[in-house]
DNA sequence: CGTAGGATTGAGGCTCTTCAAACGCGGTGG
DNA sequence: CCACCGCGTTTGAAGAGCCTCAATCCTACG
């Protein structure tokens, strides 16, 4: 399948002000994006594969992308759901390693690709960008510390609540209805975020529903009782 | 208890060539460490507490330090065992957050402390240091991705094998006997790395012993059959 | 020699996974 | 228009894995 090329000008890009590139000067931005290509991906396509060498960075212009690592037994662990304005694939490039994860679109998504050399060049020139990425990486390390601890210590029932609250906070904003979480996540995907079996996840969602914590119809899950969920999540 | 001050000159520091500061020019190093203080900590003392504000960075000159996060129920999850030449506490400082973890000495340890302003100043001046830390952070994010996936997918029996192999690789070098892992880790600490209950960990060590994978006496654990352990760990 | 903290062992039970089967629902072709 | 897939979802049953609690053992150390 051939993906459609799209023309997107960074200067007028609607997500630019949310992205990491907001701090770049115009000439720096121009230099970096001189060779960029923008592509329309269909749902379910892969931006990059675990174990391959980074060739550049991906800037998401719409849609959602799941970032996951595949375990030895073929089960996926979802590490991140990337969205509008997010930058993907730069870490392995910076640390000079193969991608430790795979990035796959959850919806039709427009993605700009910036070749490695151009990005690195800009990174070398802009101590602001370099510093920003450092700061973000440090922040993300803190977040992952938290995830790791939750995964190690919290029972599934609590982890699911944590996950739903996180999804609501992160993606509930642009949802049509207030407080509803609607991403194109299968039950299996959800289970692969929480770190549990699909069947267990389904049973727990069912329990939550009975307890009036959520409502759900198809893939749309709506948080009805946030305080209740926080209580179940057992945080603080 | 009052800790003993120690005088250590960075110029002659034996761990400097292993540390992140190896890339600094002499004058940069001098500037950064002008106000440093070096302190001898006893075993079991805390360098910094989870939830407190970073005031500077810690450079380990000897001994080992466990870095852990405490869960809501008081159980600790060990994130890292820091050693000679490692730098601690700079991430939360850079991301401008409270410490997400606690750092506690496992042995008597000498630690140099560099005040926040001096470190930040040097970071601002040295794009090399900034870039090095960025690279390391990116690398660590990849490692944590792996840990997260293991924790979510691997049964305890496999995770313990992974942990033992990791400890051997990382700390086996300076151990007296070849292939033995001897750090001042209680069974509880070990369990808190693996992410399991102390009793479960003890039973598994017992199993490993019966299978000839390891030998152990007190806290010293010696890997007898590395290939066997790799097999148990279930990693490619 | 006594004590305290860590290590070990045992029993019981709960959480969660696995395997199997049925169900729903949108799309497709006859 | 309807039957038939195919994929995702749901439900059920059985049992493995792991945790908790409690008791006992060990060992370093004062």
XYZ file of C-alpha atoms (C1' of nucleotides) in Angstrom:
532
model
C 0.000 0.000 0.000
C 1.288 3.393 -0.906
C 0.739 6.237 1.508
C -0.308 9.620 0.327
C 2.124 12.480 0.481
C 0.791 15.633 2.086
C 2.055 19.173 2.029
C 2.232 20.815 5.419
C 4.030 24.054 6.109
C 5.546 24.183 9.572
C 5.130 27.942 9.724
C 1.394 27.569 9.698
C 1.276 24.257 11.489
C -1.532 24.226 13.995
C 0.216 21.888 16.363
C 3.523 23.709 16.307
C 2.745 25.866 19.286
C 2.050 22.733 21.340
C 5.115 20.919 20.143
C 8.749 20.929 21.196
C 9.569 23.054 18.196
C 7.756 26.061 19.563
C 11.048 27.224 21.030
C 12.926 27.179 17.746
C 13.712 30.343 15.834
C 12.186 30.538 12.399
C 15.470 30.019 10.612
C 16.288 27.017 12.772
C 12.896 25.542 12.060
C 13.339 26.106 8.352
C 16.726 24.512 8.341
C 15.534 21.464 10.210
C 12.419 20.918 8.148
C 13.958 21.628 4.773
C 13.964 17.958 3.864
C 10.933 16.929 5.816
C 8.250 14.765 4.260
C 4.655 14.609 5.420
C 2.672 11.447 4.974
C -0.895 10.336 5.592
C -0.863 7.010 7.380
C -3.845 4.739 7.620
C -4.923 3.157 10.858
C -2.786 0.213 11.887
C 0.348 1.196 10.015
C 3.763 1.135 11.588
C 5.956 4.242 11.788
C 8.966 2.305 12.987
C 9.708 -1.188 14.201
C 11.389 -2.380 17.366
C 14.957 -3.419 16.647
C 15.457 -1.215 13.604
C 17.830 1.704 13.287
C 16.421 5.217 13.680
C 16.592 7.219 10.477
C 14.819 10.332 11.665
C 12.123 11.685 13.922
C 8.359 11.686 13.525
C 6.129 14.623 14.365
C 2.451 13.763 14.762
C 0.030 16.150 13.163
C -3.186 14.332 14.006
C -4.407 10.981 15.173
C -3.027 8.744 17.874
C -0.109 6.380 17.877
C 0.538 3.493 20.247
C 4.117 2.869 21.243
C 4.772 -0.641 22.488
C 7.367 -3.255 23.196
C 6.774 -6.858 22.251
C 7.651 -9.432 24.892
C 9.377 -12.733 24.210
C 6.015 -14.489 24.031
C 4.538 -12.082 21.528
C 2.500 -10.079 23.998
C 2.724 -6.310 23.667
C 3.277 -3.868 26.470
C 2.067 -0.397 25.554
C 4.422 2.242 26.893
C 2.835 5.396 25.554
C -0.089 6.699 23.544
C 1.284 9.570 21.477
C -0.959 12.311 20.198
C -1.130 15.542 18.245
C 2.128 17.485 18.395
C 4.116 14.666 19.978
C 7.569 13.830 18.751
C 8.473 10.182 18.306
C 11.601 8.234 17.665
C 14.220 10.725 18.728
C 15.392 8.995 21.863
C 16.916 5.916 20.329
C 18.461 8.245 17.760
C 20.090 10.362 20.431
C 21.290 7.400 22.469
C 22.508 5.807 19.252
C 20.629 2.559 19.664
C 18.070 0.465 17.833
C 14.468 1.316 18.550
C 13.423 -0.447 21.746
C 9.764 -0.108 20.740
C 7.370 -0.146 17.816
C 5.131 2.816 16.901
C 1.809 2.037 15.240
C -1.076 4.308 14.332
C -4.388 3.801 16.127
C -6.232 6.045 13.679
C -5.599 7.648 10.326
C -2.715 9.966 11.127
C -0.685 12.618 9.381
C 2.974 12.442 10.231
C 5.930 14.647 9.328
C 9.289 12.947 9.057
C 12.538 14.803 9.653
C 15.717 13.024 8.534
C 18.272 12.202 11.182
C 21.028 14.525 10.036
C 18.812 17.575 9.901
C 17.457 16.930 13.359
C 20.856 16.249 14.886
C 22.229 19.355 13.229
C 19.511 21.504 14.754
C 20.027 19.810 18.098
C 23.710 20.677 17.938
C 22.943 24.272 17.065
C 20.148 24.888 19.500
C 21.072 24.546 23.135
C 17.467 25.496 23.885
C 16.110 22.444 22.081
C 18.778 20.259 23.585
C 17.932 21.532 27.028
C 14.215 21.115 26.484
C 14.599 17.513 25.410
C 16.843 16.848 28.394
C 14.249 18.284 30.700
C 11.509 16.204 29.124
C 13.548 13.045 29.260
C 14.202 13.624 32.955
C 10.534 14.209 33.557
C 9.589 11.059 31.665
C 12.073 9.067 33.715
C 10.195 10.183 36.801
C 6.900 9.148 35.264
C 8.269 5.762 34.304
C 9.534 5.284 37.834
C 5.981 5.723 38.987
C 4.625 3.307 36.372
C 7.219 0.738 37.299
C 6.281 0.930 40.958
C 2.585 0.692 40.200
C 3.150 -2.306 37.992
C 5.200 -4.021 40.657
C 2.967 -3.279 43.596
C -0.590 -2.485 42.631
C -3.149 -5.184 41.884
C -4.797 -5.068 38.465
C -7.984 -3.565 39.834
C -6.082 -0.495 40.996
C -3.905 -0.237 37.923
C -6.914 -0.147 35.645
C -8.355 2.754 37.604
C -5.034 4.574 37.344
C -4.986 3.943 33.604
C -8.531 5.200 33.039
C -7.822 8.373 35.001
C -4.642 8.904 33.022
C -6.408 8.385 29.704
C -9.132 10.791 30.732
C -6.650 13.456 31.756
C -4.557 13.071 28.661
C -7.158 12.533 25.987
C -10.452 13.488 27.588
C -10.005 17.102 26.517
C -10.662 16.657 22.841
C -13.355 14.063 23.382
C -16.837 15.020 22.293
C -18.524 14.407 25.601
C -17.150 15.671 28.832
C -15.252 13.099 30.812
C -15.464 10.375 28.246
C -12.463 8.514 26.977
C -12.749 7.533 23.382
C -9.630 6.362 21.675
C -9.454 3.621 19.156
C -8.224 1.135 21.712
C -9.324 -2.464 21.616
C -9.838 -4.252 24.907
C -6.599 -6.003 24.156
C -4.796 -2.680 23.785
C -6.215 -1.478 27.073
C -5.113 -4.690 28.721
C -1.656 -4.144 27.263
C -1.446 -0.741 28.897
C -2.589 -2.019 32.276
C -0.436 -5.112 31.981
C -3.019 -7.852 32.330
C -4.971 -10.422 30.310
C -7.776 -9.197 28.059
C -10.359 -11.305 29.887
C -9.361 -9.902 33.252
C -9.647 -6.378 31.920
C -13.135 -7.033 30.564
C -14.293 -8.477 33.846
C -12.972 -5.493 35.750
C -14.632 -3.002 33.407
C -17.836 -4.930 34.039
C -17.336 -4.598 37.786
C -16.645 -0.862 37.504
C -19.850 -0.496 35.549
C -21.867 -2.296 38.194
C -20.340 -0.052 40.823
C -21.370 3.027 38.867
C -17.786 4.163 38.335
C -17.979 4.173 34.558
C -20.346 3.687 31.663
C -19.296 2.112 28.414
C -20.691 1.469 25.038
C -18.479 -0.165 22.509
C -15.062 1.362 22.783
C -16.285 4.537 24.398
C -15.711 4.555 28.118
C -17.102 7.391 30.200
C -15.912 8.166 33.679
C -19.006 8.702 35.851
C -17.451 8.880 39.301
C -13.955 10.272 39.210
C -13.573 10.428 42.984
C -14.679 6.835 43.211
C -12.101 5.839 40.643
C -9.379 7.691 42.508
C -10.381 5.756 45.598
C -10.172 2.471 43.730
C -6.834 3.519 42.269
C -5.557 3.882 45.814
C -3.266 6.795 45.152
C -1.980 9.103 47.894
C 24.423 11.489 64.155
C 26.963 13.773 62.582
C 28.665 12.664 59.418
C 32.351 13.149 58.912
C 33.532 15.673 56.392
C 36.128 14.412 53.977
C 38.509 16.230 51.691
C 38.573 14.939 48.154
C 40.144 16.742 45.251
C 38.354 16.177 41.972
C 41.558 16.566 40.025
C 42.935 13.432 41.586
C 39.620 11.686 41.992
C 39.981 8.035 41.092
C 36.436 7.703 39.861
C 36.480 10.824 37.764
C 37.527 9.073 34.617
C 34.534 6.734 34.935
C 32.109 9.518 35.724
C 30.105 11.930 33.606
C 32.557 14.652 34.507
C 35.354 13.096 32.522
C 34.319 15.259 29.587
C 34.606 18.531 31.476
C 37.525 20.870 31.007
C 39.588 21.483 34.101
C 38.334 25.007 34.561
C 34.733 23.902 34.176
C 35.293 21.184 36.729
C 36.886 23.625 39.120
C 34.052 26.062 38.770
C 31.441 23.436 39.358
C 33.117 21.865 42.347
C 34.239 25.064 44.019
C 31.548 24.776 46.662
C 31.354 21.031 46.811
C 31.346 19.178 50.094
C 32.402 15.590 50.575
C 30.865 13.526 53.320
C 31.342 10.040 54.705
C 27.954 8.390 55.090
C 27.336 5.338 57.178
C 25.368 2.389 55.920
C 21.636 2.971 55.922
C 21.710 6.745 55.716
C 19.568 8.696 53.313
C 21.065 11.040 50.729
C 17.701 12.451 49.747
C 14.064 11.676 50.391
C 11.226 11.111 47.978
C 9.019 14.173 47.818
C 11.696 16.690 48.810
C 13.131 19.430 46.657
C 16.506 18.825 44.992
C 19.228 21.092 46.339
C 22.128 19.673 44.393
C 23.641 16.557 42.918
C 25.463 13.676 44.571
C 28.560 12.045 43.160
C 29.378 8.646 44.641
C 32.986 8.007 45.465
C 32.631 4.536 46.928
C 30.010 2.185 48.245
C 26.589 1.427 46.871
C 23.336 3.313 47.101
C 19.860 1.955 46.566
C 17.376 4.231 44.854
C 13.761 3.349 45.519
C 10.213 4.546 45.439
C 7.857 3.788 48.279
C 4.393 2.550 47.334
C 1.180 3.615 49.014
C 1.328 0.570 51.296
C 4.868 1.218 52.436
C 6.502 -1.329 50.193
C 9.605 -0.160 48.367
C 10.367 -0.672 44.717
C 14.077 -0.444 44.021
C 14.712 1.340 40.748
C 18.473 1.423 40.667
C 21.577 0.376 42.568
C 24.052 3.210 42.136
C 27.761 2.642 42.462
C 31.191 4.228 42.299
C 31.274 7.234 39.985
C 27.500 7.421 39.544
C 25.717 10.726 39.709
C 22.479 10.903 41.661
C 19.703 13.393 42.077
C 20.214 15.510 38.979
C 17.143 14.440 37.066
C 14.484 15.850 39.334
C 16.610 18.973 39.533
C 16.670 19.356 35.776
C 12.975 18.617 35.347
C 12.266 20.975 38.217
C 10.301 18.523 40.304
C 10.385 16.944 43.735
C 12.448 13.797 44.036
C 10.322 10.853 42.884
C 12.595 8.470 44.791
C 14.685 8.047 47.909
C 18.432 7.349 47.845
C 19.872 5.340 50.734
C 23.349 3.955 51.265
C 23.771 0.187 51.356
C 27.298 0.452 52.704
C 29.540 3.090 54.192
C 29.872 5.512 51.317
C 31.739 8.681 50.511
C 29.658 11.194 48.632
C 30.457 14.567 47.096
C 27.671 17.093 47.004
C 27.530 19.845 44.383
C 25.030 22.655 45.054
C 22.280 23.165 42.541
C 23.368 26.538 41.201
C 26.909 25.446 40.483
C 25.750 22.361 38.651
C 23.121 24.196 36.626
C 25.654 26.868 35.753
C 28.076 24.297 34.422
C 25.264 22.576 32.569
C 24.376 25.875 30.922
C 27.986 26.495 29.960
C 28.868 23.047 28.753
C 26.880 21.791 25.820
C 29.009 18.642 26.026
C 27.773 17.827 29.513
C 24.244 18.738 28.561
C 24.418 16.482 25.550
C 25.953 13.638 27.514
C 23.222 13.754 30.105
C 20.589 13.860 27.373
C 22.108 10.811 25.768
C 22.200 8.955 29.055
C 18.640 9.877 29.890
C 17.499 8.575 26.508
C 19.407 5.374 27.048
C 17.931 4.932 30.513
C 14.459 5.441 29.115
C 15.104 2.513 26.811
C 16.286 0.398 29.730
C 13.241 1.308 31.787
C 11.022 0.363 28.879
C 12.542 -3.065 29.041
C 12.120 -3.295 32.809
C 8.516 -2.204 32.537
C 7.777 -4.890 29.963
C 9.497 -7.567 32.007
C 7.578 -6.564 35.093
C 4.301 -6.673 33.214
C 4.853 -9.911 31.376
C 7.436 -12.132 32.979
C 6.612 -14.394 35.925
C 8.669 -13.921 39.079
C 10.827 -16.947 38.377
C 12.089 -15.353 35.166
C 12.440 -11.882 36.606
C 14.660 -13.119 39.399
C 16.976 -14.726 36.869
C 17.087 -11.471 34.917
C 17.893 -9.590 38.099
C 20.702 -11.921 39.138
C 22.280 -11.714 35.700
C 22.017 -7.938 35.778
C 23.575 -7.731 39.233
C 26.389 -10.008 38.152
C 27.105 -7.963 35.058
C 26.975 -4.666 36.880
C 28.635 -5.495 40.178
C 30.299 -8.842 39.639
C 33.457 -7.162 38.414
C 34.672 -5.819 41.711
C 33.560 -8.885 43.625
C 36.290 -10.956 45.191
C 35.365 -14.222 43.570
C 34.665 -14.552 39.932
C 31.005 -14.565 39.079
C 29.791 -13.968 42.574
C 27.372 -11.237 43.424
C 27.965 -9.765 46.820
C 26.236 -6.553 47.613
C 24.797 -5.644 50.935
C 21.291 -6.504 49.864
C 18.857 -8.120 52.239
C 16.426 -10.666 50.837
C 13.827 -7.967 51.188
C 15.895 -5.600 49.049
C 16.338 -8.272 46.410
C 12.607 -8.919 46.454
C 12.044 -5.191 46.043
C 14.155 -5.168 42.901
C 12.396 -8.166 41.416
C 9.013 -6.907 42.512
C 7.780 -9.781 44.633
C 7.287 -10.850 48.237
C 10.339 -11.695 50.325
C 9.094 -15.217 50.979
C 8.579 -15.903 47.295
C 12.074 -14.693 46.533
C 13.581 -16.965 49.183
C 11.730 -19.984 47.847
C 12.921 -19.271 44.323
C 16.538 -18.867 45.401
C 16.162 -22.224 47.095
C 14.861 -23.734 43.855
C 17.717 -22.244 41.853
C 20.157 -23.753 44.321
C 18.613 -27.189 43.961
C 18.845 -26.860 40.206
C 22.523 -26.001 40.437
C 22.069 -22.557 38.963
C 23.515 -20.709 41.921
C 25.199 -21.206 45.238
C 24.612 -18.954 48.180
C 25.923 -18.426 51.635
C 24.466 -15.596 53.633
C 24.124 -12.623 51.375
C 26.705 -13.807 48.896
C 25.144 -15.319 45.830
C 27.337 -16.983 43.247
C 26.197 -17.697 39.735
C 27.221 -21.277 38.903
C 25.440 -21.808 35.600
C 25.074 -18.588 33.661
C 23.662 -20.245 30.560
C 21.124 -22.034 32.677
C 20.097 -18.760 34.263
C 19.739 -17.134 30.865
C 17.491 -19.994 29.879
C 15.373 -19.534 32.990
C 15.275 -15.787 32.344
C 13.765 -16.584 28.962
C 15.625 -13.936 27.030
C 16.505 -14.860 23.492
C 24.642 -15.699 76.783
C 20.722 -13.164 75.340
C 18.549 -10.427 72.029
C 17.113 -8.427 67.607
C 16.734 -8.492 62.971
C 16.914 -11.145 59.070
C 16.068 -15.703 56.809
C 13.344 -19.648 56.239
C 9.441 -22.779 56.186
C 4.493 -24.009 56.152
C -0.424 -23.486 55.351
C -4.203 -21.322 53.295
C -6.437 -18.586 50.181
C -7.117 -15.075 46.718
C -5.966 -12.970 42.406
C -5.186 -13.597 37.984
C -4.205 -16.377 33.860
C -5.404 -19.791 30.592
C -8.273 -22.363 27.694
C -12.716 -22.989 25.556
C -16.829 -21.612 23.868
C -20.433 -18.499 22.666
C -21.913 -14.011 21.304
C -22.328 -9.583 18.649
C -21.658 -6.802 14.810
C -20.056 -4.782 10.610
C -18.793 -5.976 6.038
C -19.052 -8.814 1.808
C -20.586 -11.614 -1.694
C -24.146 -14.467 -3.557
C -31.922 -8.960 1.159
C -29.906 -12.427 3.591
C -26.377 -15.767 4.892
C -21.853 -16.056 6.069
C -17.563 -14.703 7.718
C -14.037 -12.610 10.638
C -12.751 -10.045 14.312
C -13.366 -8.341 18.658
C -15.918 -9.027 22.902
C -17.835 -11.518 26.558
C -18.652 -15.322 29.770
C -17.457 -19.677 32.282
C -14.624 -22.970 34.610
C -10.357 -24.706 36.389
C -6.149 -24.240 38.308
C -1.442 -22.156 38.689
C 1.140 -18.661 40.771
C 1.854 -15.644 44.180
C 0.785 -13.292 48.504
C -0.230 -13.081 53.394
C 0.088 -14.511 57.959
C 2.286 -16.875 61.484
C 5.741 -19.555 63.505
C 10.453 -20.991 63.768
C 15.246 -20.830 62.773
C 19.624 -18.610 62.273
C 23.321 -15.512 63.131
C 25.780 -11.452 64.148
C 26.605 -8.707 67.868
C 26.459 -6.412 72.299
